[in-house]
Short mmCIF file of C-alpha atoms (C1' of nucleotides) in Angstrom, two decimals:
data_model
loop_
_atom_site.label_atom_id
_atom_site.label_comp_id
_atom_site.label_asym_id
_atom_site.label_seq_id
_atom_site.Cartn_x
_atom_site.Cartn_y
_atom_site.Cartn_z
CA MET A 30 127.61 45.14 136.09
CA ILE A 31 127.74 42.60 133.01
CA GLN A 32 130.92 43.42 131.91
CA SER A 33 130.22 42.15 128.09
CA ILE A 34 127.27 44.29 127.92
CA ASP A 35 129.51 47.06 129.39
CA ARG A 36 132.14 46.78 126.39
CA ALA A 37 129.30 46.03 124.03
CA MET A 38 127.75 49.41 125.24
CA LEU A 39 131.20 51.04 125.04
CA ILE A 40 131.70 50.07 121.46
CA ILE A 41 128.45 51.23 120.08
CA GLU A 42 128.91 54.51 122.47
CA VAL A 43 132.15 54.91 120.59
CA MET A 44 131.12 54.17 117.32
CA SER A 45 127.94 56.62 117.66
CA ASP A 46 129.99 59.47 118.96
CA SER A 47 132.32 61.34 116.88
CA GLN A 48 132.01 62.12 113.01
CA LYS A 49 133.49 58.81 111.71
CA ASP A 50 130.88 56.40 111.35
CA LYS A 51 132.79 53.13 109.77
CA TRP A 52 135.55 51.69 111.95
CA LEU A 53 137.68 48.76 111.51
CA PRO A 54 138.19 46.06 114.23
CA ALA A 55 141.73 47.46 115.31
CA GLU A 56 140.08 51.26 115.31
CA LEU A 57 137.68 50.28 117.78
CA ALA A 58 140.17 48.34 119.93
CA GLU A 59 142.29 51.73 119.91
CA GLU A 60 139.71 53.66 121.00
CA THR A 61 138.16 51.70 123.44
CA GLY A 62 141.60 49.84 124.92
CA LEU A 63 140.10 46.67 124.46
CA PRO A 64 141.81 43.74 123.64
CA ILE A 65 141.50 43.22 119.95
CA SER A 66 140.05 39.83 120.37
CA THR A 67 137.68 40.69 122.34
CA VAL A 68 136.09 43.48 120.00
CA TYR A 69 136.12 40.80 117.55
CA ARG A 70 133.80 38.46 119.70
CA LEU A 71 131.70 41.64 120.93
CA LEU A 72 131.38 42.69 117.35
CA GLN A 73 130.57 39.11 116.04
CA SER A 74 127.91 38.71 118.97
CA LEU A 75 126.77 42.68 118.18
CA GLU A 76 126.01 41.80 114.37
CA LEU A 77 124.36 38.51 115.03
CA HIS A 78 121.59 40.95 116.82
CA ASN A 79 121.68 43.59 113.83
CA LEU A 80 123.19 46.03 116.35
CA VAL A 81 126.13 46.70 114.18
CA SER A 82 126.62 45.73 110.34
CA GLN A 83 129.76 44.94 108.67
CA ILE A 84 130.48 46.18 105.27
CA GLU A 85 131.06 43.72 103.37
CA HIS A 86 133.82 44.62 101.19
CA THR A 87 136.01 47.20 103.41
CA LYS A 88 135.46 45.08 106.78
CA GLN A 89 134.28 48.37 108.34
CA TYR A 90 131.67 48.08 111.16
CA GLU A 91 128.93 50.80 111.33
CA LEU A 92 125.81 50.81 113.61
CA GLY A 93 123.38 48.73 112.47
CA TYR A 94 119.52 48.78 111.54
CA LYS A 95 118.34 47.52 114.75
CA TRP A 96 118.74 51.06 116.40
CA VAL A 97 116.47 52.79 113.95
CA GLU A 98 114.00 49.82 113.87
CA LEU A 99 113.60 49.98 117.94
CA GLY A 100 114.39 53.57 118.34
CA LEU A 101 111.29 54.50 115.92
CA LYS A 102 109.30 52.27 117.41
CA LYS A 103 109.79 53.90 120.87
CA TYR A 104 109.40 57.22 119.26
CA GLU A 105 106.18 56.23 118.21
CA LYS A 106 105.25 55.57 121.57
CA LEU A 107 106.29 59.10 123.35
CA ASP A 108 102.91 60.07 122.98
CA ILE A 109 102.88 63.29 124.56
CA ARG A 110 99.34 63.08 126.22
CA GLN A 111 100.74 59.69 127.78
CA VAL A 112 103.82 61.21 129.03
CA ALA A 113 101.80 64.41 130.36
CA ARG A 114 99.08 63.09 131.63
CA PRO A 115 101.09 62.31 134.96
CA ILE A 116 102.77 65.23 135.12
CA LEU A 117 99.60 67.36 134.73
CA GLU A 118 97.89 65.51 137.40
CA LYS A 119 100.90 66.64 139.56
CA LEU A 120 100.43 70.15 138.41
CA ALA A 121 96.71 70.56 139.20
CA ASN A 122 96.79 69.15 142.56
CA ASP A 123 99.79 71.31 143.39
CA VAL A 124 98.47 74.69 142.14
CA GLU A 125 94.47 73.43 143.06
CA GLU A 126 93.37 74.76 139.29
CA THR A 127 92.03 73.19 136.51
CA VAL A 128 95.34 72.46 133.97
CA TYR A 129 95.07 71.74 129.95
CA LEU A 130 97.44 70.38 127.11
CA ASN A 131 96.84 71.82 123.86
CA THR A 132 98.47 70.95 120.19
CA PRO A 133 98.59 73.07 117.41
CA ASN A 134 96.29 72.22 114.69
CA ASP A 135 97.03 74.85 111.54
CA ASP A 136 95.04 77.98 112.67
CA VAL A 137 94.00 76.50 115.75
CA SER A 138 95.06 74.68 118.58
CA ILE A 139 93.20 71.73 120.08
CA ILE A 140 92.53 70.80 123.72
CA ILE A 141 93.66 67.03 123.96
CA GLU A 142 94.01 66.91 127.84
CA ARG A 143 92.29 68.48 130.54
CA ILE A 144 92.87 67.61 134.39
CA ASP A 145 90.45 69.37 136.83
CA SER A 146 91.76 69.96 139.78
CA PRO A 147 90.33 68.35 143.55
CA ARG A 148 88.88 71.89 144.67
CA ASN A 149 87.66 73.86 141.73
CA VAL A 150 85.10 71.93 139.71
CA ARG A 151 84.61 74.93 137.10
CA ILE A 152 84.75 73.05 134.01
CA ILE A 153 85.27 75.87 130.94
CA ASP A 154 86.75 74.17 128.54
CA SER A 155 86.15 70.82 127.37
CA ILE A 156 89.09 68.28 125.99
CA GLY A 157 88.65 68.41 121.84
CA GLU A 158 87.79 71.90 121.52
CA ARG A 159 89.67 74.34 118.69
CA ILE A 160 91.07 77.56 120.21
CA PRO A 161 92.73 80.13 117.48
CA MET A 162 96.30 80.22 117.67
CA ASN A 163 95.97 84.33 118.81
CA ILE A 164 93.98 83.29 121.27
CA GLY A 165 95.23 82.67 125.11
CA ALA A 166 98.09 82.02 126.80
CA ALA A 167 99.17 78.27 126.04
CA ASN A 168 98.93 79.12 122.45
CA LYS A 169 101.16 82.69 122.27
CA THR A 170 103.89 80.42 123.75
CA MET A 171 103.52 78.14 120.69
CA LEU A 172 103.51 80.95 118.21
CA ALA A 173 106.00 82.36 119.96
CA TYR A 174 108.65 79.14 119.42
CA SER A 175 107.27 78.69 115.76
CA PRO A 176 109.17 78.85 112.99
CA PRO A 177 108.77 82.35 111.82
CA HIS A 178 107.66 81.84 108.37
CA ASN A 179 104.83 79.63 109.65
CA THR A 180 103.96 82.34 112.18
CA ASP A 181 104.07 85.12 110.03
CA ALA A 182 101.77 83.30 107.37
CA LEU A 183 99.42 82.20 109.97
CA LEU A 184 99.17 85.50 111.67
CA GLN A 185 98.37 87.15 108.39
CA ARG A 186 95.33 85.34 108.47
CA LEU A 187 94.25 85.62 112.02
CA ILE A 188 94.89 89.19 112.55
CA PRO A 189 94.40 91.04 109.45
CA GLU A 190 95.18 94.74 110.75
CA GLU A 191 98.62 95.70 110.23
CA ALA A 192 99.32 97.91 113.28
CA GLU A 193 97.36 95.34 115.52
CA ARG A 194 99.61 92.44 113.92
CA GLU A 195 102.52 94.19 114.82
CA GLN A 196 101.72 94.63 118.24
CA PHE A 197 100.95 90.94 119.07
CA LYS A 198 104.25 90.40 117.13
CA GLN A 199 105.85 92.27 120.19
CA GLN A 200 104.00 90.34 122.64
CA LEU A 201 105.50 87.13 121.14
CA ARG A 202 108.76 88.50 121.46
CA SER A 203 108.36 89.00 124.69
CA VAL A 204 106.45 85.94 125.64
CA LYS A 205 109.70 84.02 123.84
CA ARG A 206 112.27 85.87 126.36
CA LYS A 207 110.24 85.10 129.25
CA GLY A 208 109.35 81.43 128.73
CA PHE A 209 105.76 81.80 129.26
CA ALA A 210 102.92 83.32 128.15
CA ILE A 211 99.91 85.21 130.63
CA SER A 212 96.59 86.21 129.29
CA ARG A 213 94.08 87.57 131.15
CA GLY A 214 90.42 87.35 129.85
CA GLU A 215 91.40 86.14 126.09
CA LYS A 216 88.85 83.18 126.05
CA THR A 217 86.44 83.18 128.90
CA GLU A 218 85.46 86.82 130.37
CA GLY A 219 87.01 86.97 134.25
CA THR A 220 89.70 84.21 133.46
CA LEU A 221 93.24 84.52 133.54
CA ALA A 222 95.89 81.43 132.30
CA VAL A 223 99.22 81.04 132.18
CA GLY A 224 101.00 79.15 129.42
CA ALA A 225 104.34 77.27 128.99
CA PRO A 226 105.63 75.55 125.99
CA ILE A 227 106.65 71.69 125.29
CA PHE A 228 109.37 70.87 123.10
CA ASP A 229 110.44 67.42 121.17
CA PHE A 230 114.46 66.44 121.08
CA GLU A 231 114.62 69.05 118.06
CA GLY A 232 113.35 72.05 119.91
CA THR A 233 110.19 72.04 117.85
CA VAL A 234 107.36 73.13 119.66
CA LEU A 235 105.02 69.89 120.48
CA GLY A 236 102.11 71.96 122.56
CA ALA A 237 101.81 73.72 125.74
CA ILE A 238 100.30 73.55 128.68
CA SER A 239 98.32 75.94 130.93
CA ILE A 240 96.95 76.71 134.44
CA GLU A 241 93.50 78.48 134.48
CA ALA A 242 91.95 80.49 137.43
CA LEU A 243 89.22 83.15 138.16
CA ALA A 244 91.26 86.34 137.92
CA MET A 245 89.29 87.97 140.95
CA GLN A 246 90.81 85.23 143.16
CA THR A 247 94.71 85.19 142.07
CA THR A 248 96.96 87.13 144.19
CA GLU A 249 100.17 88.16 142.62
CA GLU A 250 101.72 85.48 144.68
CA GLN A 251 99.70 82.83 143.40
CA LEU A 252 100.27 84.39 140.27
CA ASP A 253 104.09 83.37 140.69
CA TYR A 254 103.36 80.58 141.83
CA PHE A 255 101.38 79.39 138.76
CA ILE A 256 104.46 80.70 136.57
CA GLU A 257 107.02 78.71 138.34
CA LYS A 258 105.05 75.52 138.59
CA VAL A 259 103.88 75.26 134.73
CA THR A 260 106.95 76.38 133.22
CA GLU A 261 108.41 73.40 135.69
CA ALA A 262 105.74 70.98 134.56
CA ALA A 263 106.46 72.12 130.69
CA GLU A 264 110.24 71.19 131.01
CA GLU A 265 109.36 68.33 132.72
CA ILE A 266 107.19 66.89 130.13
CA SER A 267 110.08 68.28 127.45
CA SER A 268 112.75 66.10 128.89
CA ALA A 269 110.01 63.57 129.28
CA MET A 270 109.70 63.61 125.70
CA GLY A 271 113.32 63.07 124.75
CA GLN A 272 114.96 67.19 124.57
CA VAL A 273 118.30 66.75 124.98
CA LYS A 274 119.65 68.76 127.91
CA MET B 23 127.66 33.91 120.96
CA ILE B 24 127.93 35.50 124.22
CA GLN B 25 125.23 34.86 126.35
CA SER B 26 124.73 37.77 128.28
CA ILE B 27 124.71 40.05 124.89
CA ASP B 28 121.91 37.00 123.59
CA ARG B 29 119.76 37.40 126.50
CA ALA B 30 119.92 40.64 126.64
CA MET B 31 118.20 41.09 123.43
CA LEU B 32 116.11 38.33 123.84
CA ILE B 33 114.56 40.85 126.43
CA ILE B 34 115.01 43.79 124.39
CA GLU B 35 113.19 42.02 121.71
CA VAL B 36 110.14 40.54 123.87
CA MET B 37 109.83 44.14 125.47
CA SER B 38 109.83 45.55 121.76
CA ASP B 39 107.64 42.89 120.33
CA SER B 40 103.82 42.78 120.99
CA GLN B 41 101.33 45.93 121.84
CA LYS B 42 102.65 45.84 125.73
CA ASP B 43 105.51 48.20 126.42
CA LYS B 44 105.62 47.94 130.21
CA TRP B 45 107.03 44.65 131.99
CA LEU B 46 107.16 43.46 135.40
CA PRO B 47 110.94 41.26 135.92
CA ALA B 48 108.75 38.10 136.37
CA GLU B 49 106.71 38.78 133.30
CA LEU B 50 109.65 39.25 131.43
CA ALA B 51 111.19 36.12 133.19
CA GLU B 52 107.95 34.20 132.14
CA GLU B 53 108.19 35.05 128.72
CA THR B 54 111.71 34.84 127.75
CA GLY B 55 111.84 31.29 129.80
CA LEU B 56 114.81 33.08 131.73
CA PRO B 57 115.67 32.47 135.50
CA ILE B 58 114.18 35.72 137.15
CA SER B 59 117.40 36.43 139.20
CA THR B 60 118.84 36.33 135.51
CA VAL B 61 116.28 38.75 134.19
CA TYR B 62 117.17 41.20 137.49
CA ARG B 63 120.87 41.32 136.86
CA LEU B 64 120.27 42.07 133.10
CA LEU B 65 117.72 44.36 133.78
CA GLN B 66 120.10 46.27 136.08
CA SER B 67 123.01 46.33 133.52
CA LEU B 68 121.01 47.39 130.52
CA GLU B 69 119.09 50.41 132.99
CA LEU B 70 122.74 51.92 133.16
CA HIS B 71 123.21 52.03 129.81
CA ASN B 72 119.90 53.26 129.42
CA LEU B 73 118.68 50.27 127.37
CA VAL B 74 115.48 50.19 129.56
CA SER B 75 114.50 52.27 131.96
CA GLN B 76 112.67 51.31 135.23
CA ILE B 77 109.00 52.94 136.02
CA GLU B 78 109.96 54.36 139.29
CA HIS B 79 106.39 54.04 141.13
CA THR B 80 105.07 51.01 139.06
CA LYS B 81 108.57 48.90 138.96
CA GLN B 82 107.94 48.28 135.52
CA TYR B 83 110.62 48.37 132.63
CA GLU B 84 110.03 49.62 129.28
CA LEU B 85 112.26 50.25 126.43
CA GLY B 86 115.10 52.87 127.12
CA TYR B 87 116.20 56.30 125.28
CA LYS B 88 119.33 55.24 124.38
CA TRP B 89 117.33 53.42 121.37
CA VAL B 90 115.91 56.58 120.37
CA GLU B 91 118.62 58.61 120.18
CA LEU B 92 121.13 56.42 118.32
CA GLY B 93 118.30 55.28 115.97
CA LEU B 94 117.83 58.82 114.99
CA LYS B 95 121.35 59.42 115.04
CA LYS B 96 122.19 56.25 112.12
CA TYR B 97 118.14 57.01 110.48
CA GLU B 98 119.65 60.48 109.63
CA LYS B 99 122.67 59.11 107.99
CA LEU B 100 120.40 56.34 105.72
CA ASP B 101 122.22 57.08 103.04
CA ILE B 102 118.78 55.76 100.86
CA ARG B 103 116.62 58.28 102.77
CA GLN B 104 119.22 61.13 101.89
CA VAL B 105 118.93 59.98 98.15
CA ALA B 106 115.76 60.09 98.26
CA ARG B 107 114.23 62.94 99.79
CA PRO B 108 114.65 65.46 96.64
CA ILE B 109 113.19 62.88 94.76
CA LEU B 110 110.78 62.50 96.74
CA GLU B 111 109.75 65.63 97.10
CA LYS B 112 109.68 66.39 93.37
CA LEU B 113 107.35 63.29 92.91
CA ALA B 114 105.09 64.56 95.93
CA ASN B 115 104.91 67.83 94.19
CA ASP B 116 104.26 66.53 90.57
CA VAL B 117 101.43 63.70 91.71
CA GLU B 118 100.26 66.33 94.37
CA GLU B 119 99.67 63.18 96.91
CA THR B 120 101.41 62.13 100.07
CA VAL B 121 104.22 59.65 99.29
CA TYR B 122 106.06 57.31 101.36
CA LEU B 123 109.07 55.48 101.29
CA ASN B 124 109.96 52.07 103.09
CA THR B 125 112.78 49.66 103.52
CA PRO B 126 112.07 45.89 104.21
CA ASN B 127 112.35 44.66 108.17
CA ASP B 128 111.93 40.77 108.32
CA ASP B 129 108.41 40.35 107.98
CA VAL B 130 107.35 43.95 108.20
CA SER B 131 107.86 47.12 106.03
CA ILE B 132 109.35 50.25 108.08
CA ILE B 133 107.96 53.80 106.82
CA ILE B 134 111.82 55.92 106.94
CA GLU B 135 110.07 59.01 105.10
CA ARG B 136 107.17 60.47 104.33
CA ILE B 137 106.57 63.49 101.80
CA ASP B 138 102.95 65.12 102.23
CA SER B 139 102.02 66.98 99.07
CA PRO B 140 101.63 70.83 99.51
CA ARG B 141 97.77 70.43 98.66
CA ASN B 142 96.51 66.98 100.56
CA VAL B 143 97.30 67.32 103.98
CA ARG B 144 96.03 64.14 105.08
CA ILE B 145 98.09 62.16 107.15
CA ILE B 146 97.48 59.06 107.69
CA ASP B 147 100.48 56.87 107.90
CA SER B 148 103.47 57.92 109.99
CA ILE B 149 106.93 57.57 109.68
CA GLY B 150 108.43 54.63 111.98
CA GLU B 151 105.08 52.34 111.08
CA ARG B 152 105.52 49.01 110.67
CA ILE B 153 103.46 47.35 107.55
CA PRO B 154 102.75 43.62 106.97
CA MET B 155 104.97 42.44 103.86
CA ASN B 156 101.90 41.36 101.99
CA ILE B 157 99.95 44.45 102.48
CA GLY B 158 100.32 47.44 100.54
CA ALA B 159 101.50 48.12 96.95
CA ALA B 160 104.95 48.93 98.21
CA ASN B 161 105.89 45.94 100.15
CA LYS B 162 104.66 43.86 97.19
CA THR B 163 106.91 45.58 94.46
CA MET B 164 109.67 44.58 97.14
CA LEU B 165 108.56 40.93 97.56
CA ALA B 166 107.92 40.92 94.10
CA TYR B 167 111.99 41.30 93.66
CA SER B 168 113.28 39.47 96.50
CA PRO B 169 114.86 35.99 96.66
CA PRO B 170 112.64 33.14 96.43
CA HIS B 171 113.56 31.50 98.96
CA ASN B 172 113.28 34.38 101.70
CA THR B 173 109.45 35.30 100.18
CA ASP B 174 108.84 31.43 100.50
CA ALA B 175 109.51 31.32 103.98
CA LEU B 176 108.04 34.63 104.42
CA LEU B 177 105.07 34.31 102.85
CA GLN B 178 104.53 30.76 104.71
CA ARG B 179 104.61 32.95 107.97
CA LEU B 180 102.09 35.48 106.51
CA ILE B 181 99.73 33.57 104.86
CA PRO B 182 99.00 30.03 106.36
CA GLU B 183 96.42 29.44 104.04
CA GLU B 184 97.61 27.25 100.98
CA ALA B 185 95.50 28.01 98.39
CA GLU B 186 95.26 32.14 99.31
CA ARG B 187 99.26 31.86 99.21
CA GLU B 188 99.30 30.35 95.44
CA GLN B 189 97.15 33.32 94.39
CA PHE B 190 99.19 36.11 96.49
CA LYS B 191 102.52 34.56 94.63
CA GLN B 192 100.83 35.10 90.97
CA GLN B 193 99.68 38.53 92.10
CA LEU B 194 103.73 39.06 92.70
CA ARG B 195 104.96 37.45 89.72
CA SER B 196 102.30 39.80 87.68
CA VAL B 197 103.63 42.46 89.94
CA LYS B 198 107.11 41.68 88.61
CA ARG B 199 106.28 41.53 84.93
CA LYS B 200 105.03 45.15 85.21
CA GLY B 201 107.75 46.70 87.60
CA PHE B 202 104.65 48.42 90.05
CA ALA B 203 102.17 47.07 92.08
CA ILE B 204 98.79 48.84 92.68
CA SER B 205 96.76 48.22 95.91
CA ARG B 206 93.33 49.28 96.71
CA GLY B 207 91.94 49.78 100.10
CA GLU B 208 94.41 47.31 101.78
CA LYS B 209 95.97 49.23 104.86
CA THR B 210 93.70 51.74 104.37
CA GLU B 211 89.79 51.72 103.22
CA GLY B 212 89.15 54.03 100.68
CA THR B 213 92.87 54.62 99.19
CA LEU B 214 94.85 53.32 96.51
CA ALA B 215 98.58 53.36 96.30
CA VAL B 216 101.07 52.84 93.74
CA GLY B 217 104.50 51.21 94.56
CA ALA B 218 107.60 50.74 92.36
CA PRO B 219 110.79 49.10 93.87
CA ILE B 220 114.69 50.79 94.50
CA PHE B 221 117.62 48.21 94.19
CA ASP B 222 120.96 49.01 94.50
CA PHE B 223 123.96 48.17 91.95
CA GLU B 224 123.34 44.21 92.39
CA GLY B 225 120.09 44.62 91.80
CA THR B 226 119.12 43.91 95.76
CA VAL B 227 116.20 45.26 96.72
CA LEU B 228 116.55 48.44 99.18
CA GLY B 229 113.18 49.28 99.62
CA ALA B 230 110.39 50.82 97.36
CA ILE B 231 108.41 54.13 97.21
CA SER B 232 104.59 54.64 97.27
CA ILE B 233 102.11 57.09 95.98
CA GLU B 234 98.95 57.10 98.38
CA ALA B 235 95.65 58.78 97.31
CA LEU B 236 91.83 58.68 97.61
CA ALA B 237 90.56 56.10 95.66
CA MET B 238 87.43 58.14 95.16
CA GLN B 239 89.06 60.90 93.45
CA THR B 240 91.39 59.00 91.22
CA THR B 241 90.89 58.84 87.70
CA GLU B 242 92.25 56.26 85.08
CA GLU B 243 94.36 58.90 83.66
CA GLN B 244 95.70 60.01 86.73
CA LEU B 245 96.22 56.60 87.67
CA ASP B 246 98.21 56.34 84.61
CA TYR B 247 100.88 59.52 85.49
CA PHE B 248 101.27 58.08 89.14
CA ILE B 249 102.34 54.24 87.48
CA GLU B 250 104.60 56.73 84.87
CA LYS B 251 105.85 59.14 87.82
CA VAL B 252 106.44 56.42 90.65
CA THR B 253 108.54 54.03 88.33
CA GLU B 254 110.53 57.05 86.99
CA ALA B 255 111.42 58.49 90.84
CA ALA B 256 112.41 54.71 92.01
CA GLU B 257 114.45 54.34 89.02
CA GLU B 258 116.15 57.72 89.47
CA ILE B 259 117.05 56.90 93.42
CA SER B 260 118.14 53.15 92.20
CA SER B 261 120.63 54.80 89.89
CA ALA B 262 121.50 57.33 92.49
CA MET B 263 122.09 54.80 94.94
CA GLY B 264 124.54 52.99 92.54
CA GLN B 265 126.53 55.99 92.31
CA VAL B 266 126.64 56.01 96.77
CA LYS B 267 130.04 53.61 97.34
"C1'" DA C 11 99.28 40.37 163.65
"C1'" DT C 12 99.92 36.37 161.17
"C1'" DT C 13 101.00 34.02 156.91
"C1'" DA C 14 101.47 33.77 152.12
"C1'" DA C 15 102.82 35.19 147.79
"C1'" DA C 16 105.58 37.98 145.19
"C1'" DA C 17 109.79 41.02 144.55
"C1'" DT C 18 114.79 41.10 144.82
"C1'" DT C 19 119.47 40.23 146.52
"C1'" DC C 20 122.72 36.67 147.69
"C1'" DC C 21 126.94 34.59 147.13
"C1'" DG C 22 129.20 29.74 146.26
"C1'" DT C 23 130.14 26.87 141.61
"C1'" DA C 24 130.59 26.12 137.27
"C1'" DT C 25 130.49 27.90 133.21
"C1'" DT C 26 131.40 31.43 129.93
"C1'" DG C 27 134.49 34.88 128.53
"C1'" DT C 28 139.08 36.28 128.18
"C1'" DG C 29 143.20 38.01 125.78
"C1'" DG C 30 147.86 35.96 124.83
"C1'" DA C 31 149.41 33.55 121.22
"C1'" DA C 32 148.99 31.34 117.03
"C1'" DT C 33 147.43 31.00 112.26
"C1'" DT C 34 146.12 33.22 108.36
"C1'" DT C 35 145.29 36.89 105.21
"C1'" DA C 36 146.83 41.23 103.22
"C1'" DT C 37 150.70 44.34 101.76
"C1'" DT C 38 155.29 45.76 100.71
"C1'" DC C 39 160.11 44.96 98.91
"C1'" DT C 40 163.58 42.78 96.78
"C1'" DA D 13 157.85 36.37 91.11
"C1'" DG D 14 159.20 34.69 96.27
"C1'" DA D 15 160.24 36.53 100.83
"C1'" DA D 16 159.55 39.85 104.58
"C1'" DT D 17 156.45 42.36 107.30
"C1'" DA D 18 152.04 43.87 108.63
"C1'" DA D 19 147.76 43.68 109.54
"C1'" DA D 20 143.51 40.85 110.24
"C1'" DT D 21 141.10 36.98 112.38
"C1'" DT D 22 140.83 32.70 115.10
"C1'" DC D 23 142.18 29.54 118.94
"C1'" DC D 24 141.99 27.90 123.38
"C1'" DA D 25 143.87 26.72 128.52
"C1'" DC D 26 142.23 29.23 132.16
"C1'" DA D 27 140.36 31.84 135.63
"C1'" DA D 28 137.49 35.66 136.47
"C1'" DT D 29 132.62 36.00 135.21
"C1'" DA D 30 127.92 35.43 134.94
"C1'" DC D 31 125.05 31.94 136.61
"C1'" DG D 32 120.97 30.79 139.39
"C1'" DG D 33 118.94 28.13 143.00
"C1'" DA D 34 117.94 29.61 147.60
"C1'" DA D 35 117.56 33.26 151.05
"C1'" DT D 36 115.94 37.35 152.30
"C1'" DT D 37 113.29 41.65 152.06
"C1'" DT D 38 109.17 43.50 150.69
"C1'" DT D 39 104.16 43.99 149.92
"C1'" DA D 40 99.59 42.13 149.92
"C1'" DA D 41 95.58 39.78 152.11
"C1'" DT D 42 93.03 38.00 156.23
#
DNA sequence: ATTAAAATTCCGTATTGTGGAATTTATTCT
DNA sequence: AGAATAAATTCCACAATACGGAATTTTAAT
């Protein structure tokens, strides 16, 4: 669109791709196919804004600190709740059930968002509530994708009985294979929940979302629909949070 | 230098400053003083490179994900951070408190690393956070060792009141004599921090590290211990940085 | 439906960015 | 050492590019 911006970004992309992180103007000209005088002009302009910086004594250029400054700033604002809310609203509307967003916190997870469906106004759990990490569909998906040493220590505390703990781990492996979890009556008698995990750009678990419904009123077809929708929404949130695809 | 790059960055800077993080083209035109058609053209070009992105349904623009992508890439390669991390980990372990690494960036410093102590898991400040240069122990040590003309201009902006500013300069001279700084409740009520500067081989300030602890729980002996450890660690990082070319 | 205001696009023009060539600086050879 | 060669950097006349006022389209209000 604007040639100089396109070309400037071409230089930036070349600098950021590949292992090499220090470039001479001539090397950049070679790599981008731009006339060398053009490369000089662009580099000078980019340097003015700290988008690239020159290493005094080798004359080489590298990416500037502005990327870190603005990158970290933007990263801070990737607030999972803000990102998730519109997606959860759509989800609640689609499935006509209450949906939750949880984040892990030591041995419990905390409900940080709840969207009530327009139809079913049965409020069971409220924002801020803490649920042991081994209870409920959402929490299980988080555990299933957490680093093993964390999970092990945590389960040691929450499930002291060895055989029971092993059985639980078996469940987690199954959850990890499938990518979602279903729980029945774990947190609240007579309800079921379908949960799916949310990841950040590194693949670290940031939280999980879940749909909660009355078991009696949920058919198999609906359950399948819930699974489809909740995994879809979770993936959408992850990708909005900056997961690399 | 290159007008379109300057103007594009003007828009980016406006978007990244201030709390507001979603902007309509007209608002950006108002704020930057650029003709509105120019703002449109620039935004379209920036969007092409993911430097800004448009929120579909509000038509507003925000910073794009490219900043996070390249910012984190560059951040991973920051020499000072690589060098400092093992030393900070040892420090956090020795003093059993959370330790920070900051680098100066115009009128603020940015937290680029935080190591939580195994014992005290009170997380107060997070990576990427920006703190005015006149606040906190770490920042004061950086100012104390910065070139006077930089410091003067900066303080003029941050502390408009003359007498107050002179008093602050007095503090900086004291910090420079001692080689470390102590702050009490400046950034966070009820905490204290001990900071020490990091230099490159030429003696230029690259950043500062600090230990943060709850004021109530810190005895005089512990404070002395913190001072000893933080200056020791800072010197170790400085000398390690001198060997990186 | 009508009008007004705001958002977005268009397009003739002047300004800006362009890039080949000249100049300066660094390196190698005699 | 100086000359020759190569690489890095700057210059500047020119035309392609980005410019921005005005026209058009969309949205909101009445």
